[in-house]
Amino acid sequence: MSVRDIITDRAYFTRRAREEREYASVCEDNAAAVAHLKMAEEYEKRANNLSSSKPRMVPG
């Protein structure tokens, strides 16, 4: 995985977490809102895991 891939993936997961929180905030069904918040947490974890990983350079 290249540094570029990690940045792109991090941006994707961060964006999806934000979107899920937005969906939760307008949900009329409490169970659905909770599901959206859980998904947001998972996306945030994935973004944070990428933030803490140190990409290594592979000759090629």
PDB file of C-alpha atoms in Angstrom:
ATOM      1  CA  MET A   1       0.000   0.000   0.000  1.00  0.00           C
ATOM      2  CA  SER A   2       1.450   3.328  -1.005  1.00  0.00           C
ATOM      3  CA  VAL A   3       1.344   6.565   0.972  1.00  0.00           C
ATOM      4  CA  ARG A   4      -1.109   7.849  -1.619  1.00  0.00           C
ATOM      5  CA  ASP A   5      -3.401   4.852  -1.031  1.00  0.00           C
ATOM      6  CA  ILE A   6      -3.315   5.407   2.716  1.00  0.00           C
ATOM      7  CA  ILE A   7      -4.218   9.086   2.343  1.00  0.00           C
ATOM      8  CA  THR A   8      -7.032   8.240  -0.062  1.00  0.00           C
ATOM      9  CA  ASP A   9      -8.349   5.482   2.204  1.00  0.00           C
ATOM     10  CA  ARG A  10      -8.121   7.720   5.282  1.00  0.00           C
ATOM     11  CA  ALA A  11     -10.054  10.457   3.484  1.00  0.00           C
ATOM     12  CA  TYR A  12     -12.672   7.933   2.379  1.00  0.00           C
ATOM     13  CA  PHE A  13     -13.191   6.495   5.869  1.00  0.00           C
ATOM     14  CA  THR A  14     -13.298   9.966   7.420  1.00  0.00           C
ATOM     15  CA  ARG A  15     -15.855  11.120   4.854  1.00  0.00           C
ATOM     16  CA  ARG A  16     -18.004   8.029   5.388  1.00  0.00           C
ATOM     17  CA  ALA A  17     -17.930   8.521   9.174  1.00  0.00           C
ATOM     18  CA  ARG A  18     -19.116  12.100   8.712  1.00  0.00           C
ATOM     19  CA  GLU A  19     -21.868  10.986   6.328  1.00  0.00           C
ATOM     20  CA  GLU A  20     -23.096   8.299   8.720  1.00  0.00           C
ATOM     21  CA  ARG A  21     -23.301  10.847  11.535  1.00  0.00           C
ATOM     22  CA  GLU A  22     -25.308  13.135   9.269  1.00  0.00           C
ATOM     23  CA  TYR A  23     -27.701  10.282   8.435  1.00  0.00           C
ATOM     24  CA  ALA A  24     -28.074   9.510  12.131  1.00  0.00           C
ATOM     25  CA  SER A  25     -28.881  13.127  12.955  1.00  0.00           C
ATOM     26  CA  VAL A  26     -31.866  13.194  10.597  1.00  0.00           C
ATOM     27  CA  CYS A  27     -33.131   9.668  11.225  1.00  0.00           C
ATOM     28  CA  GLU A  28     -36.616   9.475  12.644  1.00  0.00           C
ATOM     29  CA  ASP A  29     -36.172   5.855  13.676  1.00  0.00           C
ATOM     30  CA  ASN A  30     -34.017   5.567  16.791  1.00  0.00           C
ATOM     31  CA  ALA A  31     -32.771   2.070  15.933  1.00  0.00           C
ATOM     32  CA  ALA A  32     -31.667   3.244  12.495  1.00  0.00           C
ATOM     33  CA  ALA A  33     -29.923   6.262  14.020  1.00  0.00           C
ATOM     34  CA  VAL A  34     -28.024   3.989  16.411  1.00  0.00           C
ATOM     35  CA  ALA A  35     -26.995   1.768  13.486  1.00  0.00           C
ATOM     36  CA  HIS A  36     -25.686   4.799  11.585  1.00  0.00           C
ATOM     37  CA  LEU A  37     -23.715   5.914  14.643  1.00  0.00           C
ATOM     38  CA  LYS A  38     -22.180   2.450  15.001  1.00  0.00           C
ATOM     39  CA  MET A  39     -21.144   2.518  11.367  1.00  0.00           C
ATOM     40  CA  ALA A  40     -19.662   5.979  11.877  1.00  0.00           C
ATOM     41  CA  GLU A  41     -17.599   4.645  14.792  1.00  0.00           C
ATOM     42  CA  GLU A  42     -16.284   1.796  12.658  1.00  0.00           C
ATOM     43  CA  TYR A  43     -15.308   4.130   9.833  1.00  0.00           C
ATOM     44  CA  GLU A  44     -13.599   6.423  12.334  1.00  0.00           C
ATOM     45  CA  LYS A  45     -11.636   3.490  13.783  1.00  0.00           C
ATOM     46  CA  ARG A  46     -10.462   2.517  10.323  1.00  0.00           C
ATOM     47  CA  ALA A  47      -9.391   6.080   9.571  1.00  0.00           C
ATOM     48  CA  ASN A  48      -7.529   6.270  12.885  1.00  0.00           C
ATOM     49  CA  ASN A  49      -5.817   2.927  12.272  1.00  0.00           C
ATOM     50  CA  LEU A  50      -4.505   4.245   8.970  1.00  0.00           C
ATOM     51  CA  SER A  51      -3.374   7.442  10.669  1.00  0.00           C
ATOM     52  CA  SER A  52      -1.303   5.501  13.166  1.00  0.00           C
ATOM     53  CA  SER A  53       0.252   3.120  10.636  1.00  0.00           C
ATOM     54  CA  LYS A  54       3.596   4.037   9.230  1.00  0.00           C
ATOM     55  CA  PRO A  55       3.893   3.258   5.557  1.00  0.00           C
ATOM     56  CA  ARG A  56       7.148   1.731   4.501  1.00  0.00           C
ATOM     57  CA  MET A  57       8.821   2.369   1.223  1.00  0.00           C
ATOM     58  CA  VAL A  58       9.130  -0.657  -1.020  1.00  0.00           C
ATOM     59  CA  PRO A  59      11.752  -0.515  -3.743  1.00  0.00           C
ATOM     60  CA  GLY A  60      10.328  -1.053  -7.141  1.00  0.00           C
TER      61      GLY A  60
END
